[in-house]
PDB file of C-alpha atoms in Angstrom:
ATOM      1  CA  GLU R1490     -54.968 -19.034 -23.879  1.00  0.00           C
ATOM      2  CA  LYS R1491     -52.055 -19.202 -26.292  1.00  0.00           C
ATOM      3  CA  HIS R1492     -49.508 -18.651 -23.537  1.00  0.00           C
ATOM      4  CA  ILE R1493     -49.890 -22.271 -22.428  1.00  0.00           C
ATOM      5  CA  LEU R1494     -47.781 -23.170 -25.466  1.00  0.00           C
ATOM      6  CA  LEU R1495     -44.769 -21.729 -23.618  1.00  0.00           C
ATOM      7  CA  ALA R1496     -45.207 -24.392 -20.927  1.00  0.00           C
ATOM      8  CA  LEU R1497     -46.078 -27.187 -23.360  1.00  0.00           C
ATOM      9  CA  ALA R1498     -42.889 -26.878 -25.401  1.00  0.00           C
ATOM     10  CA  PRO R1499     -40.475 -28.010 -22.652  1.00  0.00           C
ATOM     11  CA  ALA R1500     -43.025 -30.443 -21.176  1.00  0.00           C
ATOM     12  CA  SER R1501     -43.193 -32.216 -24.536  1.00  0.00           C
ATOM     13  CA  ALA R1502     -39.583 -33.296 -24.038  1.00  0.00           C
ATOM     14  CA  LEU R1503     -40.895 -35.734 -21.395  1.00  0.00           C
ATOM     15  CA  LEU R1504     -43.087 -37.580 -23.931  1.00  0.00           C
ATOM     16  CA  GLY R1505     -40.790 -40.615 -23.976  1.00  0.00           C
ATOM     17  CA  GLU R1506     -40.746 -40.892 -20.180  1.00  0.00           C
ATOM     18  CA  ALA R1507     -44.310 -39.891 -19.315  1.00  0.00           C
ATOM     19  CA  PRO R1508     -46.548 -40.147 -22.391  1.00  0.00           C
ATOM     20  CA  VAL R1509     -49.807 -40.158 -20.424  1.00  0.00           C
ATOM     21  CA  LEU R1510     -48.926 -37.073 -18.399  1.00  0.00           C
ATOM     22  CA  VAL R1511     -47.564 -35.124 -21.370  1.00  0.00           C
ATOM     23  CA  GLY R1512     -50.414 -36.178 -23.651  1.00  0.00           C
ATOM     24  CA  TRP R1513     -52.943 -35.068 -21.059  1.00  0.00           C
ATOM     25  CA  LEU R1514     -51.192 -31.728 -20.618  1.00  0.00           C
ATOM     26  CA  CYS R1515     -51.128 -31.142 -24.391  1.00  0.00           C
ATOM     27  CA  ALA R1516     -54.796 -32.130 -24.720  1.00  0.00           C
ATOM     28  CA  ILE R1517     -55.779 -29.681 -21.979  1.00  0.00           C
ATOM     29  CA  GLY R1518     -53.699 -26.993 -23.709  1.00  0.00           C
ATOM     30  CA  CYS R1519     -55.582 -27.595 -26.968  1.00  0.00           C
ATOM     31  CA  PHE R1520     -58.879 -27.697 -25.088  1.00  0.00           C
ATOM     32  CA  SER R1521     -58.187 -24.326 -23.469  1.00  0.00           C
ATOM     33  CA  MET R1522     -57.683 -22.786 -26.911  1.00  0.00           C
ATOM     34  CA  PHE R1523     -60.873 -24.247 -28.402  1.00  0.00           C
ATOM     35  CA  PRO R1524     -63.009 -21.089 -28.035  1.00  0.00           C
ATOM     36  CA  LEU R1525     -60.343 -19.122 -29.881  1.00  0.00           C
ATOM     37  CA  LEU R1526     -59.897 -21.821 -32.538  1.00  0.00           C
ATOM     38  CA  GLU R1527     -63.657 -22.131 -33.017  1.00  0.00           C
ATOM     39  CA  ARG R1528     -63.999 -18.377 -33.475  1.00  0.00           C
ATOM     40  CA  ASP R1529     -61.272 -18.495 -36.138  1.00  0.00           C
ATOM     41  CA  GLY R1530     -62.974 -21.405 -37.946  1.00  0.00           C
ATOM     42  CA  LEU R1531     -60.365 -23.988 -36.949  1.00  0.00           C
ATOM     43  CA  ALA R1532     -62.588 -26.511 -35.153  1.00  0.00           C
ATOM     44  CA  ILE R1533     -61.807 -29.249 -37.704  1.00  0.00           C
ATOM     45  CA  ALA R1534     -58.067 -28.617 -37.316  1.00  0.00           C
ATOM     46  CA  TYR R1535     -58.573 -28.868 -33.540  1.00  0.00           C
ATOM     47  CA  VAL R1536     -60.163 -32.307 -33.877  1.00  0.00           C
ATOM     48  CA  GLY R1537     -57.423 -33.431 -36.277  1.00  0.00           C
ATOM     49  CA  GLY R1538     -54.708 -32.173 -33.965  1.00  0.00           C
ATOM     50  CA  LEU R1539     -56.177 -34.046 -31.005  1.00  0.00           C
ATOM     51  CA  ALA R1540     -56.394 -37.223 -33.108  1.00  0.00           C
ATOM     52  CA  VAL R1541     -52.694 -36.925 -34.002  1.00  0.00           C
ATOM     53  CA  LEU R1542     -51.870 -36.270 -30.347  1.00  0.00           C
ATOM     54  CA  CYS R1543     -53.756 -39.397 -29.247  1.00  0.00           C
ATOM     55  CA  ALA R1544     -51.890 -41.458 -31.880  1.00  0.00           C
ATOM     56  CA  LEU R1545     -48.524 -40.109 -30.671  1.00  0.00           C
ATOM     57  CA  VAL R1546     -49.311 -40.864 -27.040  1.00  0.00           C
ATOM     58  CA  ALA R1547     -50.478 -44.389 -27.924  1.00  0.00           C
ATOM     59  CA  ALA R1548     -47.283 -44.960 -29.918  1.00  0.00           C
ATOM     60  CA  ALA R1549     -45.111 -43.620 -27.092  1.00  0.00           C
ATOM     61  CA  ARG R1550     -46.852 -45.914 -24.598  1.00  0.00           C
ATOM     62  CA  ALA R1551     -46.416 -48.904 -26.906  1.00  0.00           C
ATOM     63  CA  LEU R1552     -42.697 -48.169 -27.363  1.00  0.00           C
ATOM     64  CA  ALA R1553     -42.057 -47.751 -23.627  1.00  0.00           C
ATOM     65  CA  PRO R1554     -39.976 -50.643 -22.302  1.00  0.00           C
ATOM     66  CA  ALA R1555     -41.771 -53.190 -20.153  1.00  0.00           C
ATOM     67  CA  ASP R1556     -40.967 -53.004 -16.460  1.00  0.00           C
ATOM     68  CA  ARG R1557     -40.280 -56.444 -15.004  1.00  0.00           C
ATOM     69  CA  ASP R1558     -40.454 -55.155 -11.425  1.00  0.00           C
ATOM     70  CA  THR R1559     -44.048 -53.923 -11.686  1.00  0.00           C
ATOM     71  CA  ASP R1560     -45.562 -57.062 -10.157  1.00  0.00           C
ATOM     72  CA  ARG R1561     -43.045 -57.094  -7.308  1.00  0.00           C
ATOM     73  CA  ASP R1562     -43.739 -53.434  -6.574  1.00  0.00           C
ATOM     74  CA  ALA R1563     -47.488 -53.976  -6.720  1.00  0.00           C
ATOM     75  CA  ASP R1564     -47.247 -56.960  -4.342  1.00  0.00           C
ATOM     76  CA  ARG R1565     -45.193 -54.910  -1.874  1.00  0.00           C
ATOM     77  CA  GLY R1566     -48.025 -52.405  -1.513  1.00  0.00           C
ATOM     78  CA  LEU R1567     -47.561 -49.270   0.536  1.00  0.00           C
ATOM     79  CA  SER R1568     -46.071 -50.919   3.615  1.00  0.00           C
ATOM     80  CA  GLY R1569     -42.672 -49.667   4.642  1.00  0.00           C
ATOM     81  CA  GLU R1570     -42.988 -46.422   2.691  1.00  0.00           C
ATOM     82  CA  ASN R1571     -43.185 -42.915   3.962  1.00  0.00           C
ATOM     83  CA  TRP R1572     -46.380 -40.986   3.313  1.00  0.00           C
ATOM     84  CA  LEU R1573     -44.911 -39.028   0.382  1.00  0.00           C
ATOM     85  CA  GLU R1574     -43.734 -42.122  -1.471  1.00  0.00           C
ATOM     86  CA  GLY R1575     -47.104 -43.793  -0.926  1.00  0.00           C
ATOM     87  CA  TRP R1576     -48.966 -40.741  -2.174  1.00  0.00           C
ATOM     88  CA  LEU R1577     -46.788 -40.507  -5.277  1.00  0.00           C
ATOM     89  CA  ARG R1578     -47.189 -44.221  -6.035  1.00  0.00           C
ATOM     90  CA  ALA R1579     -50.964 -43.957  -5.711  1.00  0.00           C
ATOM     91  CA  GLY R1580     -51.017 -40.908  -7.985  1.00  0.00           C
ATOM     92  CA  ALA R1581     -48.883 -42.655 -10.609  1.00  0.00           C
ATOM     93  CA  ARG R1582     -51.192 -45.679 -10.607  1.00  0.00           C
ATOM     94  CA  ALA R1583     -54.336 -43.538 -10.832  1.00  0.00           C
ATOM     95  CA  LEU R1584     -53.116 -41.230 -13.616  1.00  0.00           C
ATOM     96  CA  PRO R1585     -54.645 -43.142 -16.576  1.00  0.00           C
ATOM     97  CA  LEU R1586     -58.016 -43.233 -14.801  1.00  0.00           C
ATOM     98  CA  LEU R1587     -57.809 -39.521 -13.981  1.00  0.00           C
ATOM     99  CA  VAL R1588     -56.901 -38.701 -17.583  1.00  0.00           C
ATOM    100  CA  SER R1589     -59.896 -40.720 -18.815  1.00  0.00           C
ATOM    101  CA  GLY R1590     -62.200 -38.818 -16.467  1.00  0.00           C
ATOM    102  CA  SER R1591     -60.715 -35.544 -17.626  1.00  0.00           C
ATOM    103  CA  ALA R1592     -61.296 -36.491 -21.270  1.00  0.00           C
ATOM    104  CA  LEU R1593     -64.927 -37.375 -20.483  1.00  0.00           C
ATOM    105  CA  GLY R1594     -65.361 -33.957 -18.890  1.00  0.00           C
ATOM    106  CA  MET R1595     -63.893 -32.260 -21.969  1.00  0.00           C
ATOM    107  CA  GLY R1596     -66.249 -34.264 -24.170  1.00  0.00           C
ATOM    108  CA  ALA R1597     -69.201 -33.308 -21.988  1.00  0.00           C
ATOM    109  CA  LEU R1598     -68.322 -29.614 -22.235  1.00  0.00           C
ATOM    110  CA  HIS R1599     -67.987 -29.895 -26.024  1.00  0.00           C
ATOM    111  CA  ALA R1600     -71.368 -31.638 -26.202  1.00  0.00           C
ATOM    112  CA  ALA R1601     -72.971 -29.013 -23.974  1.00  0.00           C
ATOM    113  CA  ALA R1602     -71.553 -26.206 -26.113  1.00  0.00           C
ATOM    114  CA  ALA R1603     -72.892 -27.863 -29.263  1.00  0.00           C
ATOM    115  CA  LEU R1604     -76.311 -28.877 -27.950  1.00  0.00           C
ATOM    116  CA  VAL R1605     -77.266 -26.343 -25.266  1.00  0.00           C
ATOM    117  CA  ARG R1606     -77.719 -22.701 -26.168  1.00  0.00           C
ATOM    118  CA  ALA R1607     -76.165 -20.258 -23.731  1.00  0.00           C
ATOM    119  CA  PRO R1608     -78.712 -18.041 -21.962  1.00  0.00           C
ATOM    120  CA  ALA R1609     -79.123 -14.551 -23.397  1.00  0.00           C
ATOM    121  CA  ARG R1610     -78.026 -13.107 -20.085  1.00  0.00           C
ATOM    122  CA  TYR R1611     -74.694 -15.038 -20.244  1.00  0.00           C
ATOM    123  CA  PRO R1612     -73.744 -15.311 -23.918  1.00  0.00           C
ATOM    124  CA  ASP R1613     -70.147 -16.346 -23.161  1.00  0.00           C
ATOM    125  CA  LEU R1614     -71.065 -19.018 -20.617  1.00  0.00           C
ATOM    126  CA  HIS R1615     -69.591 -21.908 -22.629  1.00  0.00           C
ATOM    127  CA  GLN R1616     -66.300 -20.095 -23.182  1.00  0.00           C
ATOM    128  CA  TYR R1617     -66.035 -19.355 -19.462  1.00  0.00           C
ATOM    129  CA  LEU R1618     -66.752 -22.988 -18.614  1.00  0.00           C
ATOM    130  CA  PHE R1619     -64.024 -24.103 -21.023  1.00  0.00           C
ATOM    131  CA  CYS R1620     -61.564 -21.673 -19.438  1.00  0.00           C
ATOM    132  CA  ALA R1621     -62.477 -22.599 -15.854  1.00  0.00           C
ATOM    133  CA  TYR R1622     -62.202 -26.338 -16.606  1.00  0.00           C
ATOM    134  CA  ALA R1623     -58.835 -25.848 -18.304  1.00  0.00           C
ATOM    135  CA  CYS R1624     -57.557 -23.662 -15.453  1.00  0.00           C
ATOM    136  CA  ALA R1625     -58.427 -26.329 -12.879  1.00  0.00           C
ATOM    137  CA  HIS R1626     -56.565 -28.870 -14.985  1.00  0.00           C
ATOM    138  CA  PHE R1627     -53.545 -26.609 -15.430  1.00  0.00           C
ATOM    139  CA  CYS R1628     -53.320 -26.289 -11.647  1.00  0.00           C
ATOM    140  CA  THR R1629     -53.595 -30.069 -11.313  1.00  0.00           C
ATOM    141  CA  ALA R1630     -50.941 -30.525 -14.010  1.00  0.00           C
ATOM    142  CA  TRP R1631     -48.653 -28.161 -12.143  1.00  0.00           C
ATOM    143  CA  LEU R1632     -49.052 -30.310  -9.007  1.00  0.00           C
ATOM    144  CA  ALA R1633     -48.431 -33.490 -11.022  1.00  0.00           C
ATOM    145  CA  LEU R1634     -45.271 -32.032 -12.510  1.00  0.00           C
ATOM    146  CA  GLN R1635     -44.114 -30.969  -9.054  1.00  0.00           C
ATOM    147  CA  ALA R1636     -44.606 -34.573  -7.922  1.00  0.00           C
ATOM    148  CA  TRP R1637     -42.633 -35.712 -10.984  1.00  0.00           C
ATOM    149  CA  HIS R1638     -39.824 -33.374  -9.994  1.00  0.00           C
ATOM    150  CA  ALA R1639     -39.953 -34.552  -6.383  1.00  0.00           C
ATOM    151  CA  CYS R1640     -39.590 -38.149  -7.537  1.00  0.00           C
ATOM    152  CA  HIS R1641     -36.420 -37.319  -9.397  1.00  0.00           C
ATOM    153  CA  LEU R1642     -35.022 -35.228  -6.551  1.00  0.00           C
ATOM    154  CA  LEU R1643     -35.662 -38.044  -4.076  1.00  0.00           C
ATOM    155  CA  GLY R1644     -34.010 -40.618  -6.343  1.00  0.00           C
ATOM    156  CA  TRP R1645     -37.162 -42.387  -7.475  1.00  0.00           C
ATOM    157  CA  ARG R1646     -38.000 -43.025 -11.087  1.00  0.00           C
ATOM    158  CA  TYR R1647     -40.940 -44.054 -13.162  1.00  0.00           C
ATOM    159  CA  GLY R1648     -40.363 -47.212 -15.137  1.00  0.00           C
ATOM    160  CA  GLY R1649     -41.088 -45.836 -18.605  1.00  0.00           C
ATOM    161  CA  GLU R1650     -44.110 -43.661 -17.921  1.00  0.00           C
ATOM    162  CA  CYS R1651     -45.986 -41.904 -15.196  1.00  0.00           C
ATOM    163  CA  GLY R1652     -48.779 -44.250 -14.218  1.00  0.00           C
ATOM    164  CA  GLY R1653     -50.311 -47.146 -16.069  1.00  0.00           C
ATOM    165  CA  ARG R1654     -48.462 -50.443 -16.288  1.00  0.00           C
ATOM    166  CA  HIS R1655     -45.204 -49.096 -14.823  1.00  0.00           C
ATOM    167  CA  ALA R1656     -44.923 -48.478 -11.111  1.00  0.00           C
ATOM    168  CA  LEU R1657     -42.961 -45.832  -9.302  1.00  0.00           C
ATOM    169  CA  ARG R1658     -39.896 -47.368  -7.695  1.00  0.00           C
ATOM    170  CA  LYS R1659     -36.584 -46.351  -6.213  1.00  0.00           C
ATOM    171  CA  LYS R1660     -33.528 -46.406  -8.457  1.00  0.00           C
ATOM    172  CA  GLY R1661     -31.439 -49.516  -8.049  1.00  0.00           C
ATOM    173  CA  ASN R1662     -34.361 -51.794  -7.052  1.00  0.00           C
TER     174      ASN R1662
END
């Protein structure tokens, strides 16, 4: 659980370029450590830490420069692109929606852990669900970061952030 901090430290350097992606990765990292934090009596610190994280991500998104080419890129659609570029553009546009769905799932698991007692036969059921949910998200985050890397290798860039109001476009356009 705590080993995810080794991956979060360098990923946090991308906060200025991809606040949604980095914020989501940090939130999932905190979420994966919740069973450990709860056992140590740090649930209130967990909530406070997530609140600070949300404020930082919102501030980073607000400070990101506006991209004047977003409308032109959106009007162009996916025509004339190869399949990889189209897939990456679609993923960048869908990221805020995916992050919202992920946050709803985390909230649902927290609510279930608070309101539904684990069966006597499976006393650690909630902890296992937290870990399985976080693991699925870590794998998804790894794929998203690979796509981020591919964009930079292929000469594309995100206009200020990964997803949201800024579209993926080639450098020099």
